[in-house]
Amino acid sequence: GSTVERVMRHSIRPCLVTPASFQPIGRILAAFDGSAHAGQALREAAELALALDIELVVLTVGENQHAAQADETSGAARDLLKPHGVKASFIIVQGKTAAAILETARTERCGLIALGAYGHSRIRELVLGSTTTYVITATGPGGRVTAFVTVRVLGIVIYDPSDNETVLEQPLRVVCHVTEPLAAVTVNGVSAAVSSTGDFEVPDIPLALGPNVNTAHAQRNGKSVTKSITVTYEPLTIAI
């Protein structure tokens, strides 16, 4: 990927990406899908719109949602913005997310797009494509949109084992992913090394008979996040 994409993947601060030529920003478009990443981006966009005294346009794309779900997601955006007191309009469209974002930015004359970056794993993005990367590419030099804001949120997932899984053997190996590769991580208090892609694992976790709660924890720049799963240990008994 590009240098810009690599910088944004490793940054937990908002990033502003602009083309070579400047154009005044008259309105801000914020894409909102209900995720934590999108919520943080929406808050950043609201504060910027207030500072610039311009309107915020909030877009919800129903690519993978029914109409009722899209309405609910848009309503959640309204609730998030109430404390900010920003002038905002809300739009719901159907279609492919990346294309809808760019088309709405054009028709609504928005000079800046704000959205949460890389809400899914790197593997999923390689298969399905990244909306963030697509929009960055399309709004580069010569594009109609002059700037792009992206926000990362510290997050952690446990890939293996699954929650409420029953295992026959111990010790247990726990495989995880953290959105910030520079974060300090532990599983049940045991530290682990994080790869450049955010993956890490802790082997040899002892289990007691019956249910065991296993907790992964990540911390970076004063922010922390945890994820817990329950694994039940039921060793195989062979009657003789």
mmCIF file of C-alpha atoms in Angstrom:
data_model
loop_
_atom_site.group_PDB
_atom_site.id
_atom_site.type_symbol
_atom_site.label_atom_id
_atom_site.label_comp_id
_atom_site.label_asym_id
_atom_site.label_seq_id
_atom_site.Cartn_x
_atom_site.Cartn_y
_atom_site.Cartn_z
ATOM 1 C CA GLY A 1 0.000 0.000 0.000
ATOM 2 C CA SER A 2 0.881 3.658 -0.141
ATOM 3 C CA THR A 3 2.845 5.553 2.501
ATOM 4 C CA VAL A 4 -0.350 7.383 3.440
ATOM 5 C CA GLU A 5 -2.182 4.122 4.045
ATOM 6 C CA ARG A 6 0.652 2.710 6.145
ATOM 7 C CA VAL A 7 0.775 5.857 8.285
ATOM 8 C CA MET A 8 -2.965 5.739 8.923
ATOM 9 C CA ARG A 9 -2.933 2.039 9.765
ATOM 10 C CA HIS A 10 -0.400 2.674 12.527
ATOM 11 C CA SER A 11 -1.819 5.961 13.836
ATOM 12 C CA ILE A 12 -4.337 6.136 16.676
ATOM 13 C CA ARG A 13 -4.754 9.880 16.108
ATOM 14 C CA PRO A 14 -6.987 11.538 13.493
ATOM 15 C CA CYS A 15 -5.204 11.916 10.148
ATOM 16 C CA LEU A 16 -5.922 14.618 7.559
ATOM 17 C CA VAL A 17 -5.094 13.732 3.961
ATOM 18 C CA THR A 18 -5.279 16.462 1.317
ATOM 19 C CA PRO A 19 -4.510 16.717 -2.419
ATOM 20 C CA ALA A 20 -1.899 19.140 -3.688
ATOM 21 C CA SER A 21 -4.306 22.001 -4.481
ATOM 22 C CA PHE A 22 -6.415 23.672 -1.782
ATOM 23 C CA GLN A 23 -10.160 24.249 -2.077
ATOM 24 C CA PRO A 24 -12.332 25.854 0.631
ATOM 25 C CA ILE A 25 -14.405 23.432 2.704
ATOM 26 C CA GLY A 26 -18.059 24.458 2.710
ATOM 27 C CA ARG A 27 -19.629 21.302 4.178
ATOM 28 C CA ILE A 28 -18.384 18.115 5.828
ATOM 29 C CA LEU A 29 -19.641 14.646 4.966
ATOM 30 C CA ALA A 30 -19.462 12.065 7.751
ATOM 31 C CA ALA A 31 -20.105 8.424 6.830
ATOM 32 C CA PHE A 32 -21.708 6.550 9.734
ATOM 33 C CA ASP A 33 -22.363 2.792 9.973
ATOM 34 C CA GLY A 34 -22.897 2.499 13.718
ATOM 35 C CA SER A 35 -19.404 1.171 14.507
ATOM 36 C CA ALA A 36 -17.114 2.571 17.197
ATOM 37 C CA HIS A 37 -14.726 3.787 14.479
ATOM 38 C CA ALA A 38 -17.513 5.684 12.725
ATOM 39 C CA GLY A 39 -18.776 7.125 15.999
ATOM 40 C CA GLN A 40 -15.387 8.577 16.843
ATOM 41 C CA ALA A 41 -15.044 10.000 13.340
ATOM 42 C CA LEU A 42 -18.512 11.556 13.627
ATOM 43 C CA ARG A 43 -17.555 13.294 16.865
ATOM 44 C CA GLU A 44 -14.359 14.645 15.300
ATOM 45 C CA ALA A 45 -16.319 15.870 12.269
ATOM 46 C CA ALA A 46 -18.879 17.581 14.505
ATOM 47 C CA GLU A 47 -16.211 19.484 16.418
ATOM 48 C CA LEU A 48 -14.547 20.558 13.177
ATOM 49 C CA ALA A 49 -17.868 21.668 11.680
ATOM 50 C CA LEU A 50 -18.565 23.755 14.785
ATOM 51 C CA ALA A 51 -15.109 25.327 14.646
ATOM 52 C CA LEU A 52 -15.527 26.207 10.958
ATOM 53 C CA ASP A 53 -19.210 27.180 11.395
ATOM 54 C CA ILE A 54 -20.318 24.930 8.539
ATOM 55 C CA GLU A 55 -22.935 22.209 8.073
ATOM 56 C CA LEU A 56 -22.346 18.533 8.710
ATOM 57 C CA VAL A 57 -23.939 15.990 6.361
ATOM 58 C CA VAL A 58 -24.269 12.527 7.934
ATOM 59 C CA LEU A 59 -24.525 9.645 5.476
ATOM 60 C CA THR A 60 -25.675 6.105 6.256
ATOM 61 C CA VAL A 61 -25.294 3.576 3.443
ATOM 62 C CA GLY A 62 -27.582 0.552 3.586
ATOM 63 C CA GLU A 63 -25.245 -1.754 1.673
ATOM 64 C CA ASN A 64 -25.649 -4.639 4.116
ATOM 65 C CA GLN A 65 -28.676 -3.347 6.030
ATOM 66 C CA HIS A 66 -32.430 -3.472 5.579
ATOM 67 C CA ALA A 67 -34.263 -0.126 5.464
ATOM 68 C CA ALA A 68 -35.305 -0.395 9.117
ATOM 69 C CA GLN A 69 -31.726 -1.113 10.195
ATOM 70 C CA ALA A 70 -30.409 1.834 8.182
ATOM 71 C CA ASP A 71 -33.010 4.101 9.812
ATOM 72 C CA GLU A 72 -31.931 2.859 13.229
ATOM 73 C CA THR A 73 -28.260 3.491 12.411
ATOM 74 C CA SER A 74 -29.040 7.018 11.215
ATOM 75 C CA GLY A 75 -31.017 7.608 14.400
ATOM 76 C CA ALA A 76 -28.005 6.555 16.448
ATOM 77 C CA ALA A 77 -25.972 9.214 14.630
ATOM 78 C CA ARG A 78 -28.568 11.839 15.592
ATOM 79 C CA ASP A 79 -28.284 10.794 19.228
ATOM 80 C CA LEU A 80 -24.490 11.010 19.121
ATOM 81 C CA LEU A 81 -24.625 14.542 17.739
ATOM 82 C CA LYS A 82 -27.196 15.981 20.168
ATOM 83 C CA PRO A 83 -24.614 17.062 22.786
ATOM 84 C CA HIS A 84 -22.541 18.855 20.128
ATOM 85 C CA GLY A 85 -25.240 21.265 18.926
ATOM 86 C CA VAL A 86 -23.939 21.176 15.370
ATOM 87 C CA LYS A 87 -26.107 21.974 12.346
ATOM 88 C CA ALA A 88 -26.540 18.647 10.570
ATOM 89 C CA SER A 89 -28.597 16.913 7.910
ATOM 90 C CA PHE A 90 -29.030 13.143 7.609
ATOM 91 C CA ILE A 91 -29.104 11.068 4.429
ATOM 92 C CA ILE A 92 -29.750 7.342 3.923
ATOM 93 C CA VAL A 93 -28.915 5.721 0.581
ATOM 94 C CA GLN A 94 -28.677 2.179 -0.752
ATOM 95 C CA GLY A 95 -25.713 0.905 -2.749
ATOM 96 C CA LYS A 96 -22.013 0.186 -2.463
ATOM 97 C CA THR A 97 -20.532 2.093 0.448
ATOM 98 C CA ALA A 98 -17.447 3.622 -1.179
ATOM 99 C CA ALA A 99 -19.277 4.720 -4.335
ATOM 100 C CA ALA A 100 -22.164 6.139 -2.295
ATOM 101 C CA ILE A 101 -19.787 8.182 -0.130
ATOM 102 C CA LEU A 102 -18.096 9.742 -3.154
ATOM 103 C CA GLU A 103 -21.361 10.411 -5.006
ATOM 104 C CA THR A 104 -22.961 11.999 -1.937
ATOM 105 C CA ALA A 105 -19.899 14.175 -1.377
ATOM 106 C CA ARG A 106 -20.256 15.381 -4.974
ATOM 107 C CA THR A 107 -24.015 15.998 -4.975
ATOM 108 C CA GLU A 108 -24.035 17.608 -1.525
ATOM 109 C CA ARG A 109 -20.957 19.697 -2.339
ATOM 110 C CA CYS A 110 -18.973 18.468 0.658
ATOM 111 C CA GLY A 111 -15.330 19.444 0.668
ATOM 112 C CA LEU A 112 -14.230 17.043 3.385
ATOM 113 C CA ILE A 113 -15.078 13.417 4.132
ATOM 114 C CA ALA A 114 -14.840 11.984 7.644
ATOM 115 C CA LEU A 115 -15.055 8.261 8.304
ATOM 116 C CA GLY A 116 -13.613 5.650 10.617
ATOM 117 C CA ALA A 117 -10.715 3.796 9.064
ATOM 118 C CA TYR A 118 -10.111 0.069 8.798
ATOM 119 C CA GLY A 119 -12.929 -1.228 10.931
ATOM 120 C CA HIS A 120 -12.259 -4.795 9.785
ATOM 121 C CA SER A 121 -9.272 -7.073 9.853
ATOM 122 C CA ARG A 122 -6.520 -6.786 7.255
ATOM 123 C CA ILE A 123 -7.464 -10.228 5.903
ATOM 124 C CA ARG A 124 -11.082 -9.214 5.335
ATOM 125 C CA GLU A 125 -9.977 -6.019 3.591
ATOM 126 C CA LEU A 126 -7.748 -7.998 1.241
ATOM 127 C CA VAL A 127 -10.729 -10.138 0.262
ATOM 128 C CA LEU A 128 -13.547 -7.595 0.223
ATOM 129 C CA GLY A 129 -11.623 -4.367 -0.327
ATOM 130 C CA SER A 130 -11.324 -1.405 2.023
ATOM 131 C CA THR A 131 -13.782 1.494 1.768
ATOM 132 C CA THR A 132 -11.175 3.692 3.420
ATOM 133 C CA THR A 133 -8.477 2.887 0.878
ATOM 134 C CA TYR A 134 -10.897 3.290 -2.045
ATOM 135 C CA VAL A 135 -12.023 6.739 -0.894
ATOM 136 C CA ILE A 136 -8.456 7.897 -0.250
ATOM 137 C CA THR A 137 -7.458 6.879 -3.769
ATOM 138 C CA ALA A 138 -10.498 8.484 -5.382
ATOM 139 C CA THR A 139 -10.094 11.783 -3.521
ATOM 140 C CA GLY A 140 -6.431 12.239 -4.414
ATOM 141 C CA PRO A 141 -4.953 15.016 -6.577
ATOM 142 C CA GLY A 142 -7.512 16.159 -9.116
ATOM 143 C CA GLY A 143 -10.477 14.833 -7.124
ATOM 144 C CA ARG A 144 -13.477 16.948 -6.162
ATOM 145 C CA VAL A 145 -13.053 16.366 -2.444
ATOM 146 C CA THR A 146 -10.218 18.361 -0.956
ATOM 147 C CA ALA A 147 -9.615 16.555 2.320
ATOM 148 C CA PHE A 148 -10.183 13.316 4.167
ATOM 149 C CA VAL A 149 -10.221 12.611 7.873
ATOM 150 C CA THR A 150 -9.752 9.150 9.303
ATOM 151 C CA VAL A 151 -9.904 7.970 12.889
ATOM 152 C CA ARG A 152 -8.675 4.727 14.432
ATOM 153 C CA VAL A 153 -10.059 3.240 17.619
ATOM 154 C CA LEU A 154 -8.099 0.854 19.836
ATOM 155 C CA GLY A 155 -9.780 -2.532 19.591
ATOM 156 C CA ILE A 156 -9.023 -6.172 20.288
ATOM 157 C CA VAL A 157 -10.541 -9.469 19.151
ATOM 158 C CA ILE A 158 -9.928 -13.106 20.082
ATOM 159 C CA TYR A 159 -9.805 -15.303 16.989
ATOM 160 C CA ASP A 160 -9.196 -18.663 18.628
ATOM 161 C CA PRO A 161 -10.688 -20.326 20.565
ATOM 162 C CA SER A 162 -14.303 -19.249 20.129
ATOM 163 C CA ASP A 163 -16.416 -17.977 22.994
ATOM 164 C CA ASN A 164 -18.219 -20.768 24.895
ATOM 165 C CA GLU A 165 -16.090 -23.423 23.202
ATOM 166 C CA THR A 166 -15.450 -26.734 24.938
ATOM 167 C CA VAL A 167 -11.928 -28.168 24.763
ATOM 168 C CA LEU A 168 -10.674 -31.631 25.639
ATOM 169 C CA GLU A 169 -7.031 -30.788 26.275
ATOM 170 C CA GLN A 170 -4.911 -28.220 27.997
ATOM 171 C CA PRO A 171 -2.890 -25.994 28.058
ATOM 172 C CA LEU A 172 -4.774 -23.565 25.840
ATOM 173 C CA ARG A 173 -3.411 -21.406 23.018
ATOM 174 C CA VAL A 174 -5.187 -18.042 22.557
ATOM 175 C CA VAL A 175 -4.814 -16.180 19.228
ATOM 176 C CA CYS A 176 -5.772 -12.497 19.086
ATOM 177 C CA HIS A 177 -5.635 -9.328 16.985
ATOM 178 C CA VAL A 178 -5.268 -5.710 18.129
ATOM 179 C CA THR A 179 -5.932 -2.710 15.880
ATOM 180 C CA GLU A 180 -2.821 -0.905 17.149
ATOM 181 C CA PRO A 181 0.360 -2.956 16.589
ATOM 182 C CA LEU A 182 2.307 -0.765 19.041
ATOM 183 C CA ALA A 183 -0.042 -1.553 21.919
ATOM 184 C CA ALA A 184 1.081 -3.511 24.990
ATOM 185 C CA VAL A 185 -1.000 -6.701 25.188
ATOM 186 C CA THR A 186 -1.615 -9.526 27.634
ATOM 187 C CA VAL A 187 -3.788 -12.621 27.878
ATOM 188 C CA ASN A 188 -4.684 -13.569 31.463
ATOM 189 C CA GLY A 189 -1.868 -11.281 32.554
ATOM 190 C CA VAL A 190 0.760 -12.922 30.329
ATOM 191 C CA SER A 191 2.471 -10.477 27.960
ATOM 192 C CA ALA A 192 2.815 -11.197 24.248
ATOM 193 C CA ALA A 193 4.694 -9.770 21.277
ATOM 194 C CA VAL A 194 2.520 -8.106 18.615
ATOM 195 C CA SER A 195 3.316 -8.519 14.910
ATOM 196 C CA SER A 196 3.369 -5.592 12.481
ATOM 197 C CA THR A 197 -0.163 -6.574 11.404
ATOM 198 C CA GLY A 198 -1.496 -6.588 14.978
ATOM 199 C CA ASP A 199 -1.650 -10.350 15.493
ATOM 200 C CA PHE A 200 -0.425 -12.008 18.682
ATOM 201 C CA GLU A 201 -0.867 -15.213 20.646
ATOM 202 C CA VAL A 202 -0.201 -16.675 24.072
ATOM 203 C CA PRO A 203 0.384 -20.449 24.306
ATOM 204 C CA ASP A 204 0.348 -22.720 27.309
ATOM 205 C CA ILE A 205 -2.510 -21.151 29.272
ATOM 206 C CA PRO A 206 -3.493 -23.593 32.048
ATOM 207 C CA LEU A 207 -7.152 -24.496 32.444
ATOM 208 C CA ALA A 208 -9.154 -25.650 35.430
ATOM 209 C CA LEU A 209 -11.860 -28.259 35.057
ATOM 210 C CA GLY A 210 -15.096 -26.640 33.876
ATOM 211 C CA PRO A 211 -15.618 -23.035 32.619
ATOM 212 C CA ASN A 212 -12.555 -20.757 32.363
ATOM 213 C CA VAL A 213 -12.676 -17.020 31.596
ATOM 214 C CA ASN A 214 -9.788 -15.888 29.410
ATOM 215 C CA THR A 215 -9.198 -12.158 29.013
ATOM 216 C CA ALA A 216 -7.108 -10.316 26.418
ATOM 217 C CA HIS A 217 -6.056 -6.758 27.268
ATOM 218 C CA ALA A 218 -4.446 -4.018 25.165
ATOM 219 C CA GLN A 219 -3.127 -0.618 26.231
ATOM 220 C CA ARG A 220 -1.705 2.290 24.223
ATOM 221 C CA ASN A 221 -1.285 6.020 24.945
ATOM 222 C CA GLY A 222 -3.442 5.932 28.069
ATOM 223 C CA LYS A 223 -6.274 4.027 26.383
ATOM 224 C CA SER A 224 -7.105 0.404 27.111
ATOM 225 C CA VAL A 225 -9.522 -2.255 25.903
ATOM 226 C CA THR A 226 -10.334 -5.808 26.982
ATOM 227 C CA LYS A 227 -12.079 -8.811 25.461
ATOM 228 C CA SER A 228 -13.068 -11.948 27.338
ATOM 229 C CA ILE A 229 -14.229 -15.399 26.286
ATOM 230 C CA THR A 230 -15.283 -18.461 28.244
ATOM 231 C CA VAL A 231 -13.729 -21.826 27.475
ATOM 232 C CA THR A 232 -14.919 -25.000 29.173
ATOM 233 C CA TYR A 233 -12.354 -27.694 29.873
ATOM 234 C CA GLU A 234 -13.838 -31.186 29.821
ATOM 235 C CA PRO A 235 -11.105 -33.789 29.445
ATOM 236 C CA LEU A 236 -12.049 -36.952 27.631
ATOM 237 C CA THR A 237 -12.648 -39.809 30.051
ATOM 238 C CA ILE A 238 -12.016 -43.352 28.849
ATOM 239 C CA ALA A 239 -13.753 -46.104 30.786
ATOM 240 C CA ILE A 240 -11.841 -49.375 31.114
#
